[in-house]
PDB file of C-alpha atoms and ligand atoms in Angstrom:
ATOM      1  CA  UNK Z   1      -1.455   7.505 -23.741  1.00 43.00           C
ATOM      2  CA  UNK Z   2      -1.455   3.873 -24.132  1.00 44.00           C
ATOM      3  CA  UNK Z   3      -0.518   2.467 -20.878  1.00 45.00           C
ATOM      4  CA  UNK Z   4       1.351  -1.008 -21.862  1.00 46.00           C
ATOM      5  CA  UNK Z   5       3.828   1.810 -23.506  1.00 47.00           C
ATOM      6  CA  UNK Z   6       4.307   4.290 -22.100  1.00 49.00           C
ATOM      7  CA  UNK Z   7       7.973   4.673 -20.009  1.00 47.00           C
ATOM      8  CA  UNK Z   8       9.279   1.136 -21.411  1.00 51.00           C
ATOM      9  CA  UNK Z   9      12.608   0.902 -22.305  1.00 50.00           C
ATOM     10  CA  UNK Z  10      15.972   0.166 -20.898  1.00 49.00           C
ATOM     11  CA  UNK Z  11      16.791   2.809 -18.804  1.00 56.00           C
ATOM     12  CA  UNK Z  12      12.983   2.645 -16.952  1.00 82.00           C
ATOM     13  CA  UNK Z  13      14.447  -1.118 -16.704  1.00 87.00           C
ATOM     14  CA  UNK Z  14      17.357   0.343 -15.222  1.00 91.00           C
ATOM     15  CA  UNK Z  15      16.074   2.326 -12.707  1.00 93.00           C
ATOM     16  CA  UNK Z  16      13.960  -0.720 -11.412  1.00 95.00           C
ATOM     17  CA  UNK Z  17      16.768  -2.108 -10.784  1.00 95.00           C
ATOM     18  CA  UNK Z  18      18.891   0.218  -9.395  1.00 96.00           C
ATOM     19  CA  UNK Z  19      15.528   0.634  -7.041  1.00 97.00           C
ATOM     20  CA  UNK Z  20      15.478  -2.416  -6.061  1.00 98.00           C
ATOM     21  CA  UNK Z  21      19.184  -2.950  -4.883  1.00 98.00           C
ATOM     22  CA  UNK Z  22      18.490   0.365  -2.496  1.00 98.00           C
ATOM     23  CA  UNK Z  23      15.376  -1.081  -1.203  1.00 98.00           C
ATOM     24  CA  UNK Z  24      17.311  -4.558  -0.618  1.00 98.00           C
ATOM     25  CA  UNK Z  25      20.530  -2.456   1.271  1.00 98.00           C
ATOM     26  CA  UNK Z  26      18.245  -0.722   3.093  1.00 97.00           C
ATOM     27  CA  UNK Z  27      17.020  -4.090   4.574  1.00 97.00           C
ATOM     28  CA  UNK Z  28      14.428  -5.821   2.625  1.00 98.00           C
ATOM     29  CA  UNK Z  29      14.613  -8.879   2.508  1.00 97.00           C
ATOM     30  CA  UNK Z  30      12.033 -10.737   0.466  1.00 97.00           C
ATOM     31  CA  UNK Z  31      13.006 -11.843  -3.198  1.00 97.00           C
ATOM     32  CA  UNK Z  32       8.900 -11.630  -3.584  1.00 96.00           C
ATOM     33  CA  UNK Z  33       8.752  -8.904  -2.476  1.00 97.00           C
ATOM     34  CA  UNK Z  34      11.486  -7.339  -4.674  1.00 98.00           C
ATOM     35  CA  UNK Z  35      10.552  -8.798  -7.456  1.00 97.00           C
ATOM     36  CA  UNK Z  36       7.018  -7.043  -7.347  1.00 97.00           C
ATOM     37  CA  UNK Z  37       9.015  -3.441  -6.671  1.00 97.00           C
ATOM     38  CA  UNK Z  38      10.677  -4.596  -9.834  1.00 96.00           C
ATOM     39  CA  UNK Z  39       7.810  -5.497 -12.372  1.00 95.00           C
ATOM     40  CA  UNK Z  40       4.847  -3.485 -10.870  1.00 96.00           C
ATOM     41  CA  UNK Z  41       4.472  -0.465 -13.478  1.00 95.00           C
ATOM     42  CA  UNK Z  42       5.125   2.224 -10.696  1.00 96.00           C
ATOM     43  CA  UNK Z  43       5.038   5.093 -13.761  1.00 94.00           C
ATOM     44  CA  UNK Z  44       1.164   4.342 -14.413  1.00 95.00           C
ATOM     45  CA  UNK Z  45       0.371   5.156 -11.472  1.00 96.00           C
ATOM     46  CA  UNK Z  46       1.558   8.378 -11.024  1.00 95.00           C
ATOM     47  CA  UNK Z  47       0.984  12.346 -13.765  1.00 93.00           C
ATOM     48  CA  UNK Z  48       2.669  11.667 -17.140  1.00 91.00           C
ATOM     49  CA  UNK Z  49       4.709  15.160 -16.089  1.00 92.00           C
ATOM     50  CA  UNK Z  50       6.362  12.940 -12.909  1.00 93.00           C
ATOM     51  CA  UNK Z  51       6.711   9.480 -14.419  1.00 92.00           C
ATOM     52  CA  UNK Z  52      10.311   9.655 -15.339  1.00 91.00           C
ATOM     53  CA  UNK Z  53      10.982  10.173 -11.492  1.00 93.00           C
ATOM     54  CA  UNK Z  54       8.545   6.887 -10.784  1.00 95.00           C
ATOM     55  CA  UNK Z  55      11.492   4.676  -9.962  1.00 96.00           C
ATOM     56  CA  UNK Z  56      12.831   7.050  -7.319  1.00 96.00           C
ATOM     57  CA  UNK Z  57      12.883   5.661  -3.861  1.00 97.00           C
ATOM     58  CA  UNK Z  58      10.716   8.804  -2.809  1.00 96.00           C
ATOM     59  CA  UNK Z  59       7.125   9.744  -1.861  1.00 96.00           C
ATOM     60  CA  UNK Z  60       5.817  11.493  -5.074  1.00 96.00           C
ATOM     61  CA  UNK Z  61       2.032  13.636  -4.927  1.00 96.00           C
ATOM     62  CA  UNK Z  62      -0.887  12.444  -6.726  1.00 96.00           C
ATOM     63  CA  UNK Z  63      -3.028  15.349  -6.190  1.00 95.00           C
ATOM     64  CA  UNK Z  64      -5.403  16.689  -3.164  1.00 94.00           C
ATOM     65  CA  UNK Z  65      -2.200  16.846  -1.419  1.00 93.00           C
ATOM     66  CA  UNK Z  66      -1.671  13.340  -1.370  1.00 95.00           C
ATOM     67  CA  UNK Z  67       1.145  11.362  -2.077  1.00 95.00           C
ATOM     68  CA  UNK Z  68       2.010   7.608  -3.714  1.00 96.00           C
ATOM     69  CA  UNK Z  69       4.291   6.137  -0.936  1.00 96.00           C
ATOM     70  CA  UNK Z  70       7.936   5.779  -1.337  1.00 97.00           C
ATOM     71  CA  UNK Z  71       8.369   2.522  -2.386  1.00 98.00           C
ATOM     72  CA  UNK Z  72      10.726   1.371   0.761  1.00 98.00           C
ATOM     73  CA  UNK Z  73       7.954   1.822   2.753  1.00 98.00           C
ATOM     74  CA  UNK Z  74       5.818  -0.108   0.676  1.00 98.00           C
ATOM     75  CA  UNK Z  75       8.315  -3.129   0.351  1.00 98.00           C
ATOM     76  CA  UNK Z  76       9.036  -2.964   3.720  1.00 98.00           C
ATOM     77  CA  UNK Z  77       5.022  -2.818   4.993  1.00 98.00           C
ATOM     78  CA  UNK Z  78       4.106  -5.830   2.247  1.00 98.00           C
ATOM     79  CA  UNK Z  79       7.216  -7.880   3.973  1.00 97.00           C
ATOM     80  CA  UNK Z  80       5.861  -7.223   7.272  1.00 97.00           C
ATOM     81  CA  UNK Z  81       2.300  -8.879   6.158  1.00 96.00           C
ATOM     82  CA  UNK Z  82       4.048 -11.915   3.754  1.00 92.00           C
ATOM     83  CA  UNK Z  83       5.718 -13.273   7.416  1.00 84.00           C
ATOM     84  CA  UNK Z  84       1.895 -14.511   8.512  1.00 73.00           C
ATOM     85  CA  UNK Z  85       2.132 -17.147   5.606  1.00 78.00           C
ATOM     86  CA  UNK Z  86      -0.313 -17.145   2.245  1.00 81.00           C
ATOM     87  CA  UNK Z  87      -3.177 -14.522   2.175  1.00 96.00           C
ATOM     88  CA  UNK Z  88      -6.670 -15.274   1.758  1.00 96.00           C
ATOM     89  CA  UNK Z  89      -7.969 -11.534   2.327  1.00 97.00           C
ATOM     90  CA  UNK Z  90      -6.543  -8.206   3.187  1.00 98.00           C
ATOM     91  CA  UNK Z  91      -7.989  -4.739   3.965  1.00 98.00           C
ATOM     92  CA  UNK Z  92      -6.184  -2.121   2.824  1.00 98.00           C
ATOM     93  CA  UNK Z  93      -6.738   1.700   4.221  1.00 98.00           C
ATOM     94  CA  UNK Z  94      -5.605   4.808   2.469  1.00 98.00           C
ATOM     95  CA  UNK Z  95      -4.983   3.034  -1.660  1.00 98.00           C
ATOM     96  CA  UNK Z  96      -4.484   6.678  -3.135  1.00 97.00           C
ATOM     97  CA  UNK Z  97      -3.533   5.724  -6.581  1.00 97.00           C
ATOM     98  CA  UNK Z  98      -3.426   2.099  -6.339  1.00 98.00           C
ATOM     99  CA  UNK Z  99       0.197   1.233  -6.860  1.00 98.00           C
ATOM    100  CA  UNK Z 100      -0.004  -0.763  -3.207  1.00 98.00           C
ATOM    101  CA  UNK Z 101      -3.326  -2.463  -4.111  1.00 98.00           C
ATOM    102  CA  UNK Z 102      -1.808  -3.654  -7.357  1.00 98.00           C
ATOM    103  CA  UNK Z 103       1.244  -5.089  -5.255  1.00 98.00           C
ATOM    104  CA  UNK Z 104      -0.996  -6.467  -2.502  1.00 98.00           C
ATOM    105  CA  UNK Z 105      -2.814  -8.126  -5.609  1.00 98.00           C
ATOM    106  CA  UNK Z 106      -0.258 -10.344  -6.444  1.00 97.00           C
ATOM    107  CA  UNK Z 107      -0.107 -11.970  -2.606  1.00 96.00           C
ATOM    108  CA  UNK Z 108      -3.356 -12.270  -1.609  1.00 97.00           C
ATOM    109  CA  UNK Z 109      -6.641 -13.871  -3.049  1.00 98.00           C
ATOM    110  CA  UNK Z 110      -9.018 -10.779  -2.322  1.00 98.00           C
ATOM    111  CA  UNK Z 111      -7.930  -7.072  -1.757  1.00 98.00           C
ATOM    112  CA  UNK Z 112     -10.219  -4.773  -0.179  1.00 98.00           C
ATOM    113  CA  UNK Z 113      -9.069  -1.394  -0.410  1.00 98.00           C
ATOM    114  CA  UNK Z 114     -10.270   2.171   1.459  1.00 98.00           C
ATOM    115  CA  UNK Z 115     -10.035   5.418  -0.001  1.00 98.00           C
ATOM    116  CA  UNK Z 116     -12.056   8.346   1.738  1.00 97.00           C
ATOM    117  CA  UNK Z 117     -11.229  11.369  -1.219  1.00 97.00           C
ATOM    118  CA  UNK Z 118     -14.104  10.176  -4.110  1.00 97.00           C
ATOM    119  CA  UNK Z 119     -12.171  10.800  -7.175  1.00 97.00           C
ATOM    120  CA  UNK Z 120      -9.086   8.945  -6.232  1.00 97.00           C
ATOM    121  CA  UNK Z 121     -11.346   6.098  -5.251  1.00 98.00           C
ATOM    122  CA  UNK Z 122     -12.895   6.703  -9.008  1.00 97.00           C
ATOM    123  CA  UNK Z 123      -9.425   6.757 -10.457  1.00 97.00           C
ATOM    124  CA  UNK Z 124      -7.956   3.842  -9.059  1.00 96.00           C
ATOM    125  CA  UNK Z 125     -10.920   1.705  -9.921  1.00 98.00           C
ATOM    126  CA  UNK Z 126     -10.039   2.546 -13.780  1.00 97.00           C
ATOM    127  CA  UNK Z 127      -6.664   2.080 -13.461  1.00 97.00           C
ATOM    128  CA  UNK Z 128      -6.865  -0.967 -12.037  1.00 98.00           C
ATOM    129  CA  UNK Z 129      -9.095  -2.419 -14.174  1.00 98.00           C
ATOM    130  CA  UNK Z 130      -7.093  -0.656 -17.376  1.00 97.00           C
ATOM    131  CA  UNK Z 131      -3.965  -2.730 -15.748  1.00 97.00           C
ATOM    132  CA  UNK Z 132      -6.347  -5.923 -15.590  1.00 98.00           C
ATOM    133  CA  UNK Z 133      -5.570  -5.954 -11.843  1.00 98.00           C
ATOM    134  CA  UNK Z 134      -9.211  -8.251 -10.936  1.00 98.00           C
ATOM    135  CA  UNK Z 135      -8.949  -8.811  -7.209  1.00 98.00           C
ATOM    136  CA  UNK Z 136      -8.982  -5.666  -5.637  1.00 98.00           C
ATOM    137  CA  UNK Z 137     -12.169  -4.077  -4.256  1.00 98.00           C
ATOM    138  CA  UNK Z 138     -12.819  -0.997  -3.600  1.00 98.00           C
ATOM    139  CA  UNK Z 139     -14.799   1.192  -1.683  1.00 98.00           C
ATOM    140  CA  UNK Z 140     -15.118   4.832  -0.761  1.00 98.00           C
ATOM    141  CA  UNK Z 141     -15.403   4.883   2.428  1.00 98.00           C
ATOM    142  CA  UNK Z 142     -13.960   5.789   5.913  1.00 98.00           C
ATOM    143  CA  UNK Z 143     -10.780   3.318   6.413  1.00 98.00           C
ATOM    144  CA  UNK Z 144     -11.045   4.052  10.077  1.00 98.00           C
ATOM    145  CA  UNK Z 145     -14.268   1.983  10.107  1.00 98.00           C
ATOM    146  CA  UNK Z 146     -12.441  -1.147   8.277  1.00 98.00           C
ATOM    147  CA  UNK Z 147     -14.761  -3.089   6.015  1.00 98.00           C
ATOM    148  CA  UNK Z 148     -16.690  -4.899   8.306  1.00 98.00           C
ATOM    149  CA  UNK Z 149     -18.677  -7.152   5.325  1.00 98.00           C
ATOM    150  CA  UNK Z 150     -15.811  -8.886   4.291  1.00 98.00           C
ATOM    151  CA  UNK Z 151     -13.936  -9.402   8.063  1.00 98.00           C
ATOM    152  CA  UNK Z 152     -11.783 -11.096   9.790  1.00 98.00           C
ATOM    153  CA  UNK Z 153      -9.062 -10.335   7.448  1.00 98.00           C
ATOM    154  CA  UNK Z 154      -5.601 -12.349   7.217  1.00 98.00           C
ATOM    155  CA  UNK Z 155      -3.659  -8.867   6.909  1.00 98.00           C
ATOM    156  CA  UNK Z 156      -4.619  -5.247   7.201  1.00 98.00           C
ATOM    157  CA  UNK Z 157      -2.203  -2.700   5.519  1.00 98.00           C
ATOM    158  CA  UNK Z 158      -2.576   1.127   6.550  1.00 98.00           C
ATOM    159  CA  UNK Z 159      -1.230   3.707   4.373  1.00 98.00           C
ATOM    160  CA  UNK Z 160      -2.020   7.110   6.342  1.00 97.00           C
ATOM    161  CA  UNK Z 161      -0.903   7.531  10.338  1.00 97.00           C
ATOM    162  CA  UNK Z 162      -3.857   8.005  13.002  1.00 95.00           C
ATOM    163  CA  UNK Z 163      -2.608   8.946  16.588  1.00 96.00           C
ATOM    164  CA  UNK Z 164      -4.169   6.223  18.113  1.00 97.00           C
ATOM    165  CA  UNK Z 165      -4.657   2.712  16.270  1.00 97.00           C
ATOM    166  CA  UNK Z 166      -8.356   2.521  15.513  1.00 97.00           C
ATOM    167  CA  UNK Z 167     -10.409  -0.266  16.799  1.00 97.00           C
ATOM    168  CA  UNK Z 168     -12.477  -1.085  14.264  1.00 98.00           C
ATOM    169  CA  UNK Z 169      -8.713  -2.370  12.764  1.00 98.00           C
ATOM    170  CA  UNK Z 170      -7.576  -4.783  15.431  1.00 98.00           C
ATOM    171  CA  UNK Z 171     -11.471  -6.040  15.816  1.00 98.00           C
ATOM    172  CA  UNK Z 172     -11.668  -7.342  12.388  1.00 98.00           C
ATOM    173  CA  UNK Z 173      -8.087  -9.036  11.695  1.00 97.00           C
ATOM    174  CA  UNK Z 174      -8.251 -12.527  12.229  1.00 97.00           C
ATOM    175  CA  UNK Z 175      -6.560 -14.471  14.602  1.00 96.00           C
ATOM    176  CA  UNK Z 176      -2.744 -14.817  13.593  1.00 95.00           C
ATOM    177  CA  UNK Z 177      -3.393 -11.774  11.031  1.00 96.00           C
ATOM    178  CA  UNK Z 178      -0.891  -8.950  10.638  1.00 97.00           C
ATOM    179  CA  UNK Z 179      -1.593  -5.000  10.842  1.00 98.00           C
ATOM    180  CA  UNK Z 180       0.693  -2.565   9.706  1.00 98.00           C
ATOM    181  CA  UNK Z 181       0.525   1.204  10.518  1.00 98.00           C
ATOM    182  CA  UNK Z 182       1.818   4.311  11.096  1.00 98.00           C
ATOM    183  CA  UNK Z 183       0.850   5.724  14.474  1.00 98.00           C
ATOM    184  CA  UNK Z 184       1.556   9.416  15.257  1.00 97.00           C
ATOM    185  CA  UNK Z 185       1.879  12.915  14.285  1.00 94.00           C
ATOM    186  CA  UNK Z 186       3.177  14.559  11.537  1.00 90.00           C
ATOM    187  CA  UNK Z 187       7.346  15.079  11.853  1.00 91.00           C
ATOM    188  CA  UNK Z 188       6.786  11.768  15.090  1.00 94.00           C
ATOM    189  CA  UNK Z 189       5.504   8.735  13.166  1.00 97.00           C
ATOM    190  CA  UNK Z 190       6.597   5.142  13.734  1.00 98.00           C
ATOM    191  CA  UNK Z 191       5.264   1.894  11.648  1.00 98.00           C
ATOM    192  CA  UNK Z 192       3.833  -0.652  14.084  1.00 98.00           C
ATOM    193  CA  UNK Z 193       3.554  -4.340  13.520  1.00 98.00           C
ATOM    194  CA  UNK Z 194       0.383  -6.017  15.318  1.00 98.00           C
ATOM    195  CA  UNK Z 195       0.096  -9.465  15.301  1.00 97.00           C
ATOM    196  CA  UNK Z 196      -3.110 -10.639  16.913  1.00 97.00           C
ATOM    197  CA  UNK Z 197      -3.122 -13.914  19.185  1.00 95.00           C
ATOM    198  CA  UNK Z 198      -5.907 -15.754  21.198  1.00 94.00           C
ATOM    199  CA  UNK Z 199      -5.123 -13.346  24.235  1.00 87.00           C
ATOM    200  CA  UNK Z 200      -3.452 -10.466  23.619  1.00 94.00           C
ATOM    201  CA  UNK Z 201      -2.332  -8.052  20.705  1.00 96.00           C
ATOM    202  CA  UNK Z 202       1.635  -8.562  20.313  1.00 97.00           C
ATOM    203  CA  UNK Z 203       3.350  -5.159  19.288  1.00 97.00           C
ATOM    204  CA  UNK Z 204       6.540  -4.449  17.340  1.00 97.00           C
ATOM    205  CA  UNK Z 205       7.906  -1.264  16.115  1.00 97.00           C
ATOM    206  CA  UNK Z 206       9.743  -0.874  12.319  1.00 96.00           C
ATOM    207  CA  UNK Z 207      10.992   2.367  12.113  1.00 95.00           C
ATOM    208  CA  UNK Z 208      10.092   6.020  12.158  1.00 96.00           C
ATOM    209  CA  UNK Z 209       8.085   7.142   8.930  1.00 96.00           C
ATOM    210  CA  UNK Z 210       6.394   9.903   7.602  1.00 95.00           C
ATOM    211  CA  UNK Z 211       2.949   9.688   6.334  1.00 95.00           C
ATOM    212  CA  UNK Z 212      -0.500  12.048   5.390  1.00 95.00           C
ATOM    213  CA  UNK Z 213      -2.429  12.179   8.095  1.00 96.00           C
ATOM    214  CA  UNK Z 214      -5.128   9.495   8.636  1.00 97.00           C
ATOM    215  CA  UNK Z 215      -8.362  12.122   8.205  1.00 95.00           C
ATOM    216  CA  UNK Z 216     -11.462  11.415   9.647  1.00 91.00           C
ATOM    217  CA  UNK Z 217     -14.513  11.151   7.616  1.00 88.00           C
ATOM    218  CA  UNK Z 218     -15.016  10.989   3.502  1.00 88.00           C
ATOM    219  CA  UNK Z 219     -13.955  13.537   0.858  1.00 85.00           C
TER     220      UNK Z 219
HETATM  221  N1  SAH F 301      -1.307   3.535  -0.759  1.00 59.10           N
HETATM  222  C1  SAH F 301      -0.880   4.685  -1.539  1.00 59.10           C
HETATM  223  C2  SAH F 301      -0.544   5.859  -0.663  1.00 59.10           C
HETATM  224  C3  SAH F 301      -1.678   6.766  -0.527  1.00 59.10           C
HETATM  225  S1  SAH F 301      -1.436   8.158   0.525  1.00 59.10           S
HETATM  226  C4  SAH F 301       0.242   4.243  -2.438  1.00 59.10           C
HETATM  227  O1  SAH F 301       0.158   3.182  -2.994  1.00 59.10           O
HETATM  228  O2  SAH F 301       1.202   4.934  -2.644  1.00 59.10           O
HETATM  229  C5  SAH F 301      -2.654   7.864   1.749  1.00 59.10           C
HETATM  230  C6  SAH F 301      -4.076   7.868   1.301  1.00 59.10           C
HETATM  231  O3  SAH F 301      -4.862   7.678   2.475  1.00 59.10           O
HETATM  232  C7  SAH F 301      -4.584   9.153   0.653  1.00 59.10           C
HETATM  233  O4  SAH F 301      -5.078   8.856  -0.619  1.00 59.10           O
HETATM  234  C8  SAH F 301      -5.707   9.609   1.602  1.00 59.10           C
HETATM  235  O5  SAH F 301      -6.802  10.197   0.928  1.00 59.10           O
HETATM  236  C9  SAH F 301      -6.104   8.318   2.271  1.00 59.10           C
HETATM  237  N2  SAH F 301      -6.794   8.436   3.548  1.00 59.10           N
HETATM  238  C10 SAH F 301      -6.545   9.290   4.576  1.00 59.10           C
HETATM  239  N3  SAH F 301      -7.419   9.085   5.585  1.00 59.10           N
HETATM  240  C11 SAH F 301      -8.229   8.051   5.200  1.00 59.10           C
HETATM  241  C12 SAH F 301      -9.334   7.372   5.798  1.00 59.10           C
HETATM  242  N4  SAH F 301      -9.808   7.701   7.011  1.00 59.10           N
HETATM  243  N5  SAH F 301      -9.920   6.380   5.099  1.00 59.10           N
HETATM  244  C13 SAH F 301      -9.481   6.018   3.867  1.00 59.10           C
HETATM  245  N6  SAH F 301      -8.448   6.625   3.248  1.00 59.10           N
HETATM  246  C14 SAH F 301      -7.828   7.634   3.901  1.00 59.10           C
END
């Protein structure tokens, strides 16, 4: 189906907005941010059979037992990134479907997005492109390893939990850039906040979270 059509209509406007007060009570901030839960096409980017429960604030799956993240979390990860100013270039591990590229997109001047499983990686490319979405690149890779090519970058966005924060990560953000991940087991995850100085890499925890495991390797 046509994708500029499909799910428009007042109550899918509606439910973006009822969306976005919840994500706003449950502490974001950021009218940018906001705004982008509000106009990015969330129902494209998930099976026709699920798009009517696209404005949900709730992880949904996408297939290989993946999942497009509840959109809280990805307000709440993008806000954590906006507070180091305007962004030139940032890495993105773990795109799945693409619905956090496409929001990272509209803050930064280059996206560089990871995706180990092959035919998301394939998918999201046409989806993006179908959605006219021209900054983000992607590459199937192993996020673990970054994107070494294209480092330092400003910001580096992780959307699947490791135990340990890999160092490929913190090696290739730039001075004053911002990583956000989840770090931890399944059922004992918490988002951390690294903000990299001359010396030293500064460490704040958001919250607990629960995300698919960060898997070594490609698919
Ligand atoms: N960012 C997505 C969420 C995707 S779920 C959204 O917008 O909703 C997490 C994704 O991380 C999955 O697609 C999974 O295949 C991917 N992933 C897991 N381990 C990875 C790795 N080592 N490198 C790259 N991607 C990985």
């Amino acid at each position: 189906m046509n994708g500029d059509t499909r799910g428009i209509g007042m109550t899918s406007q509606r439910a973006r907005d009822r969306l976005v007060v919840q994500i706003a009570k449950m502490g974001v901030k950021s009218e940018r941010v906001l705004n982008l839960i509000r106009t990015t096409p969330r129902h494209l980017f998930v099976d026709e059979a699920l798009a009517s429960r696209a404005y949900e604030n709730t992880a949904l799956p996408i297939g290989f037992s993946q999942t497009i993240s509840q959109p809280y979390i990805v307000a709440a990860m993008t806000e954590a990134l906006l507070k180091s100013g305007e962004l030139n270039n940032v890495l993105e591990i773990g795109a799945g479907c693409g619905y956090q590229s496409m929001i990272l997109s509209k803050i930064a001047k280059t996206v560089y997005s990871v995706e180990r499983i092959a035919m998301l990686a394939d998918k999201l490319r046409i989806r993006l492109h179908e959605l006219h979405v021209n900054n983000v690149r992607v590459l199937h890779g192993d996020g673990a390893l970054g994107w070494e090519k294209h480092a330092p970058f400003d910001a580096i966005l992780v959307a699947a939990a490791g135990i340990s924060i890999p160092q490929a990560l913190t090696d290739q953000l730039a001075i004053g850039g911002r990583l956000v991940i989840p770090v931890g087991r399944p059922g004992n995850q918490e988002l951390r906040l690294i903000t990299k100085t001359p010396g030293i890499l500064e460490e704040e925890i958001l919250g607990e979270v629960s995300f698919v495991p960060l898997v070594k390797g490609v698919g």
